PDB file of C-alpha atoms in Angstrom:
ATOM      1  CA  MET H  10      53.799  27.557  39.782  1.00  0.00           C
ATOM      2  CA  LYS H  11      52.307  24.695  41.807  1.00  0.00           C
ATOM      3  CA  GLN H  12      50.246  23.585  38.811  1.00  0.00           C
ATOM      4  CA  LEU H  13      53.313  23.580  36.561  1.00  0.00           C
ATOM      5  CA  LYS H  14      55.278  21.473  39.049  1.00  0.00           C
ATOM      6  CA  LEU H  15      52.407  19.009  39.371  1.00  0.00           C
ATOM      7  CA  THR H  16      52.021  18.821  35.583  1.00  0.00           C
ATOM      8  CA  ILE H  17      55.716  18.006  35.226  1.00  0.00           C
ATOM      9  CA  LEU H  18      55.423  15.402  37.982  1.00  0.00           C
ATOM     10  CA  PHE H  19      52.467  13.788  36.206  1.00  0.00           C
ATOM     11  CA  LEU H  20      54.306  13.870  32.873  1.00  0.00           C
ATOM     12  CA  ILE H  21      57.108  11.891  34.523  1.00  0.00           C
ATOM     13  CA  ILE H  22      54.709   9.463  36.225  1.00  0.00           C
ATOM     14  CA  ASN H  23      52.500   8.954  33.155  1.00  0.00           C
ATOM     15  CA  PHE H  24      55.319   8.504  30.658  1.00  0.00           C
ATOM     16  CA  GLY H  25      57.019   6.256  33.217  1.00  0.00           C
ATOM     17  CA  GLY H  26      53.820   4.212  33.281  1.00  0.00           C
ATOM     18  CA  LEU H  27      53.905   3.918  29.501  1.00  0.00           C
ATOM     19  CA  ALA H  28      57.507   2.732  29.702  1.00  0.00           C
ATOM     20  CA  ILE H  29      56.622   0.133  32.351  1.00  0.00           C
ATOM     21  CA  GLY H  30      53.649  -1.037  30.287  1.00  0.00           C
ATOM     22  CA  ASN H  31      55.851  -1.308  27.219  1.00  0.00           C
ATOM     23  CA  TRP H  32      58.400  -3.339  29.169  1.00  0.00           C
ATOM     24  CA  LEU H  33      55.657  -5.624  30.587  1.00  0.00           C
ATOM     25  CA  MET H  34      54.282  -6.517  27.168  1.00  0.00           C
ATOM     26  CA  GLN H  35      57.672  -7.852  26.072  1.00  0.00           C
ATOM     27  CA  ASN H  36      57.481  -6.992  22.366  1.00  0.00           C
ATOM     28  CA  GLY H  37      53.866  -8.215  22.341  1.00  0.00           C
ATOM     29  CA  PRO H  38      52.731  -6.577  19.098  1.00  0.00           C
ATOM     30  CA  MET H  39      55.533  -8.360  17.222  1.00  0.00           C
ATOM     31  CA  THR H  40      54.924 -11.849  18.614  1.00  0.00           C
ATOM     32  CA  ASP H  41      53.474 -14.661  16.519  1.00  0.00           C
ATOM     33  CA  TRP H  42      50.508 -14.808  18.908  1.00  0.00           C
ATOM     34  CA  TYR H  43      49.480 -11.204  18.200  1.00  0.00           C
ATOM     35  CA  LEU H  44      50.411 -11.167  14.522  1.00  0.00           C
ATOM     36  CA  ASN H  45      48.242 -14.243  13.875  1.00  0.00           C
ATOM     37  CA  LEU H  46      45.140 -12.902  15.626  1.00  0.00           C
ATOM     38  CA  ASN H  47      42.084 -11.866  13.650  1.00  0.00           C
ATOM     39  CA  LYS H  48      42.136  -8.116  14.286  1.00  0.00           C
ATOM     40  CA  ALA H  49      39.420  -5.550  13.720  1.00  0.00           C
ATOM     41  CA  PRO H  50      39.441  -3.875  10.305  1.00  0.00           C
ATOM     42  CA  TRP H  51      39.754  -0.501  12.107  1.00  0.00           C
ATOM     43  CA  THR H  52      42.967  -1.510  13.912  1.00  0.00           C
ATOM     44  CA  PRO H  53      45.366   1.439  13.475  1.00  0.00           C
ATOM     45  CA  GLN H  54      48.882   1.071  12.124  1.00  0.00           C
ATOM     46  CA  GLY H  55      51.534   0.573  14.797  1.00  0.00           C
ATOM     47  CA  TRP H  56      52.920   4.130  14.689  1.00  0.00           C
ATOM     48  CA  VAL H  57      49.476   5.546  15.568  1.00  0.00           C
ATOM     49  CA  PHE H  58      49.687   4.004  19.033  1.00  0.00           C
ATOM     50  CA  GLY H  59      52.850   5.938  19.893  1.00  0.00           C
ATOM     51  CA  VAL H  60      51.462   9.235  18.615  1.00  0.00           C
ATOM     52  CA  ALA H  61      48.129   8.692  20.361  1.00  0.00           C
ATOM     53  CA  TRP H  62      49.647   7.783  23.733  1.00  0.00           C
ATOM     54  CA  THR H  63      52.030  10.750  23.587  1.00  0.00           C
ATOM     55  CA  LEU H  64      49.135  13.162  23.016  1.00  0.00           C
ATOM     56  CA  ILE H  65      46.982  11.394  25.603  1.00  0.00           C
ATOM     57  CA  MET H  66      49.601  11.543  28.341  1.00  0.00           C
ATOM     58  CA  ILE H  67      50.440  15.193  27.687  1.00  0.00           C
ATOM     59  CA  CYS H  68      46.761  16.163  27.891  1.00  0.00           C
ATOM     60  CA  PHE H  69      46.113  13.913  30.893  1.00  0.00           C
ATOM     61  CA  SER H  70      49.130  15.296  32.759  1.00  0.00           C
ATOM     62  CA  ILE H  71      47.984  18.895  32.224  1.00  0.00           C
ATOM     63  CA  TYR H  72      44.517  17.928  33.434  1.00  0.00           C
ATOM     64  CA  LEU H  73      45.925  16.178  36.508  1.00  0.00           C
ATOM     65  CA  GLY H  74      48.198  19.126  37.284  1.00  0.00           C
ATOM     66  CA  LYS H  75      45.154  21.390  37.408  1.00  0.00           C
ATOM     67  CA  LEU H  76      42.955  18.855  39.230  1.00  0.00           C
ATOM     68  CA  PHE H  77      45.522  18.207  41.956  1.00  0.00           C
ATOM     69  CA  THR H  78      46.131  21.956  42.318  1.00  0.00           C
ATOM     70  CA  GLU H  79      42.434  22.573  42.921  1.00  0.00           C
ATOM     71  CA  GLU H  80      41.465  19.414  44.796  1.00  0.00           C
ATOM     72  CA  ASN H  81      44.212  17.202  46.189  1.00  0.00           C
ATOM     73  CA  THR H  82      42.183  14.672  48.183  1.00  0.00           C
ATOM     74  CA  GLN H  83      42.831  11.096  49.216  1.00  0.00           C
ATOM     75  CA  LYS H  84      39.942   9.993  46.970  1.00  0.00           C
ATOM     76  CA  ILE H  85      41.491  11.611  43.889  1.00  0.00           C
ATOM     77  CA  LYS H  86      44.896  10.119  44.717  1.00  0.00           C
ATOM     78  CA  LEU H  87      43.361   6.633  45.000  1.00  0.00           C
ATOM     79  CA  ILE H  88      41.453   7.040  41.735  1.00  0.00           C
ATOM     80  CA  PHE H  89      44.651   8.133  39.981  1.00  0.00           C
ATOM     81  CA  LEU H  90      46.508   5.137  41.435  1.00  0.00           C
ATOM     82  CA  LEU H  91      43.758   2.776  40.229  1.00  0.00           C
ATOM     83  CA  GLN H  92      43.882   4.377  36.760  1.00  0.00           C
ATOM     84  CA  PHE H  93      47.658   3.964  36.692  1.00  0.00           C
ATOM     85  CA  ILE H  94      47.499   0.293  37.712  1.00  0.00           C
ATOM     86  CA  LEU H  95      44.746  -0.517  35.200  1.00  0.00           C
ATOM     87  CA  ASN H  96      46.552   1.286  32.388  1.00  0.00           C
ATOM     88  CA  VAL H  97      49.931  -0.328  33.006  1.00  0.00           C
ATOM     89  CA  SER H  98      48.589  -3.809  33.741  1.00  0.00           C
ATOM     90  CA  TRP H  99      46.544  -4.094  30.551  1.00  0.00           C
ATOM     91  CA  ASN H 100      49.745  -4.551  28.509  1.00  0.00           C
ATOM     92  CA  PHE H 101      50.867  -7.433  30.708  1.00  0.00           C
ATOM     93  CA  ILE H 102      47.450  -9.086  30.807  1.00  0.00           C
ATOM     94  CA  PHE H 103      46.840  -8.848  27.064  1.00  0.00           C
ATOM     95  CA  PHE H 104      50.231  -9.102  25.365  1.00  0.00           C
ATOM     96  CA  ASN H 105      52.214 -11.114  27.889  1.00  0.00           C
ATOM     97  CA  GLN H 106      49.607 -13.451  29.381  1.00  0.00           C
ATOM     98  CA  HIS H 107      47.193 -13.528  26.389  1.00  0.00           C
ATOM     99  CA  LEU H 108      44.223 -13.253  28.762  1.00  0.00           C
ATOM    100  CA  VAL H 109      41.963 -11.442  26.318  1.00  0.00           C
ATOM    101  CA  LEU H 110      38.785 -11.566  28.436  1.00  0.00           C
ATOM    102  CA  LEU H 111      40.564 -10.329  31.568  1.00  0.00           C
ATOM    103  CA  ALA H 112      42.194  -7.600  29.464  1.00  0.00           C
ATOM    104  CA  LEU H 113      38.743  -6.583  28.214  1.00  0.00           C
ATOM    105  CA  ILE H 114      37.473  -6.334  31.793  1.00  0.00           C
ATOM    106  CA  ASN H 115      40.568  -4.322  32.701  1.00  0.00           C
ATOM    107  CA  ILE H 116      40.204  -1.850  29.835  1.00  0.00           C
ATOM    108  CA  THR H 117      36.461  -1.516  30.421  1.00  0.00           C
ATOM    109  CA  LEU H 118      37.161  -0.557  34.030  1.00  0.00           C
ATOM    110  CA  LEU H 119      39.832   1.892  32.884  1.00  0.00           C
ATOM    111  CA  THR H 120      37.463   3.448  30.353  1.00  0.00           C
ATOM    112  CA  SER H 121      34.740   3.737  33.002  1.00  0.00           C
ATOM    113  CA  LEU H 122      37.205   5.408  35.330  1.00  0.00           C
ATOM    114  CA  LEU H 123      38.053   8.034  32.698  1.00  0.00           C
ATOM    115  CA  PHE H 124      34.371   8.769  32.225  1.00  0.00           C
ATOM    116  CA  TYR H 125      34.133   9.126  36.011  1.00  0.00           C
ATOM    117  CA  TYR H 126      36.961  11.680  35.902  1.00  0.00           C
ATOM    118  CA  PHE H 127      35.130  13.573  33.168  1.00  0.00           C
ATOM    119  CA  PHE H 128      31.643  13.597  34.668  1.00  0.00           C
ATOM    120  CA  LYS H 129      32.235  13.450  38.441  1.00  0.00           C
ATOM    121  CA  LEU H 130      35.712  14.718  39.319  1.00  0.00           C
ATOM    122  CA  SER H 131      35.984  17.756  37.084  1.00  0.00           C
ATOM    123  CA  ASN H 132      33.631  20.167  38.880  1.00  0.00           C
ATOM    124  CA  LYS H 133      36.457  22.490  39.954  1.00  0.00           C
ATOM    125  CA  VAL H 134      38.353  22.201  36.653  1.00  0.00           C
ATOM    126  CA  LYS H 135      35.498  22.394  34.148  1.00  0.00           C
ATOM    127  CA  ASN H 136      37.473  23.806  31.207  1.00  0.00           C
ATOM    128  CA  TYR H 137      40.307  21.331  31.745  1.00  0.00           C
ATOM    129  CA  LYS H 138      38.083  18.254  31.595  1.00  0.00           C
ATOM    130  CA  TYR H 139      38.102  18.414  27.788  1.00  0.00           C
ATOM    131  CA  LEU H 140      41.763  17.407  27.941  1.00  0.00           C
ATOM    132  CA  LEU H 141      40.429  13.958  28.892  1.00  0.00           C
ATOM    133  CA  LEU H 142      38.677  13.502  25.535  1.00  0.00           C
ATOM    134  CA  PRO H 143      41.684  12.070  23.635  1.00  0.00           C
ATOM    135  CA  TYR H 144      42.152   9.467  26.394  1.00  0.00           C
ATOM    136  CA  MET H 145      38.439   8.641  26.514  1.00  0.00           C
ATOM    137  CA  ILE H 146      38.130   8.329  22.729  1.00  0.00           C
ATOM    138  CA  TRP H 147      41.268   6.200  22.481  1.00  0.00           C
ATOM    139  CA  LEU H 148      40.065   3.887  25.253  1.00  0.00           C
ATOM    140  CA  CYS H 149      36.735   3.407  23.486  1.00  0.00           C
ATOM    141  CA  ILE H 150      38.604   2.439  20.321  1.00  0.00           C
ATOM    142  CA  ALA H 151      41.020   0.191  22.243  1.00  0.00           C
ATOM    143  CA  THR H 152      38.130  -1.474  24.067  1.00  0.00           C
ATOM    144  CA  SER H 153      36.438  -2.218  20.749  1.00  0.00           C
ATOM    145  CA  LEU H 154      39.698  -3.699  19.394  1.00  0.00           C
ATOM    146  CA  ASN H 155      40.049  -5.891  22.488  1.00  0.00           C
ATOM    147  CA  LEU H 156      36.417  -7.020  22.212  1.00  0.00           C
ATOM    148  CA  TYR H 157      36.841  -7.845  18.516  1.00  0.00           C
ATOM    149  CA  ILE H 158      39.849 -10.023  19.289  1.00  0.00           C
ATOM    150  CA  LEU H 159      37.911 -11.796  22.031  1.00  0.00           C
ATOM    151  CA  ILE H 160      34.954 -12.516  19.732  1.00  0.00           C
ATOM    152  CA  TYR H 161      36.840 -13.473  16.566  1.00  0.00           C
ATOM    153  CA  ASN H 162      39.692 -15.558  17.964  1.00  0.00           C
TER     154      ASN H 162
END
C-alpha cells in the first residue's frame, strides 16, 4: 500500500513537473526561433514528445514508488530533487532563453543522473530499474538533438 501511495505521489509530482516545464517554454516549439533552426534529421514529430513523456513519467513514477519504499534516504531525496530541477529547467533554458549550450550542459547532467539511478541507486530494486530505460533512451536522443542544434545553428 505504501508503494502505491508513493507511486501516485510521484505521478502527481512528475506530471506536475511536465506541466511546469511546458508553461516555462512558452509555446517554444511553435516560435519562429525554433521553427527556423536547423534540426537533426532524426527529430521526431511533435506528437511523439507527448507520448514519450507520458510513458517515461509513468515508468519513472513506478520506479520511484518502489525505490522510496525500499530506501527513503536524504541522498535519494536530493538526487530526485536535482533530477526534477534539471528536467523542468531545460525547457526554460532552451525554448525560452535560447541558451543552447547551457541547455546541452543541463540535459547532459540530467542524462548522467539517470544513468546514476540505473547503475548506483537501484541495488534494492533491481527488477524495477528497467523502468528507467525509456527515460534514459529518450534523454540520449534529446541530448543528440540539442547537440545537433548547437553545432548546426
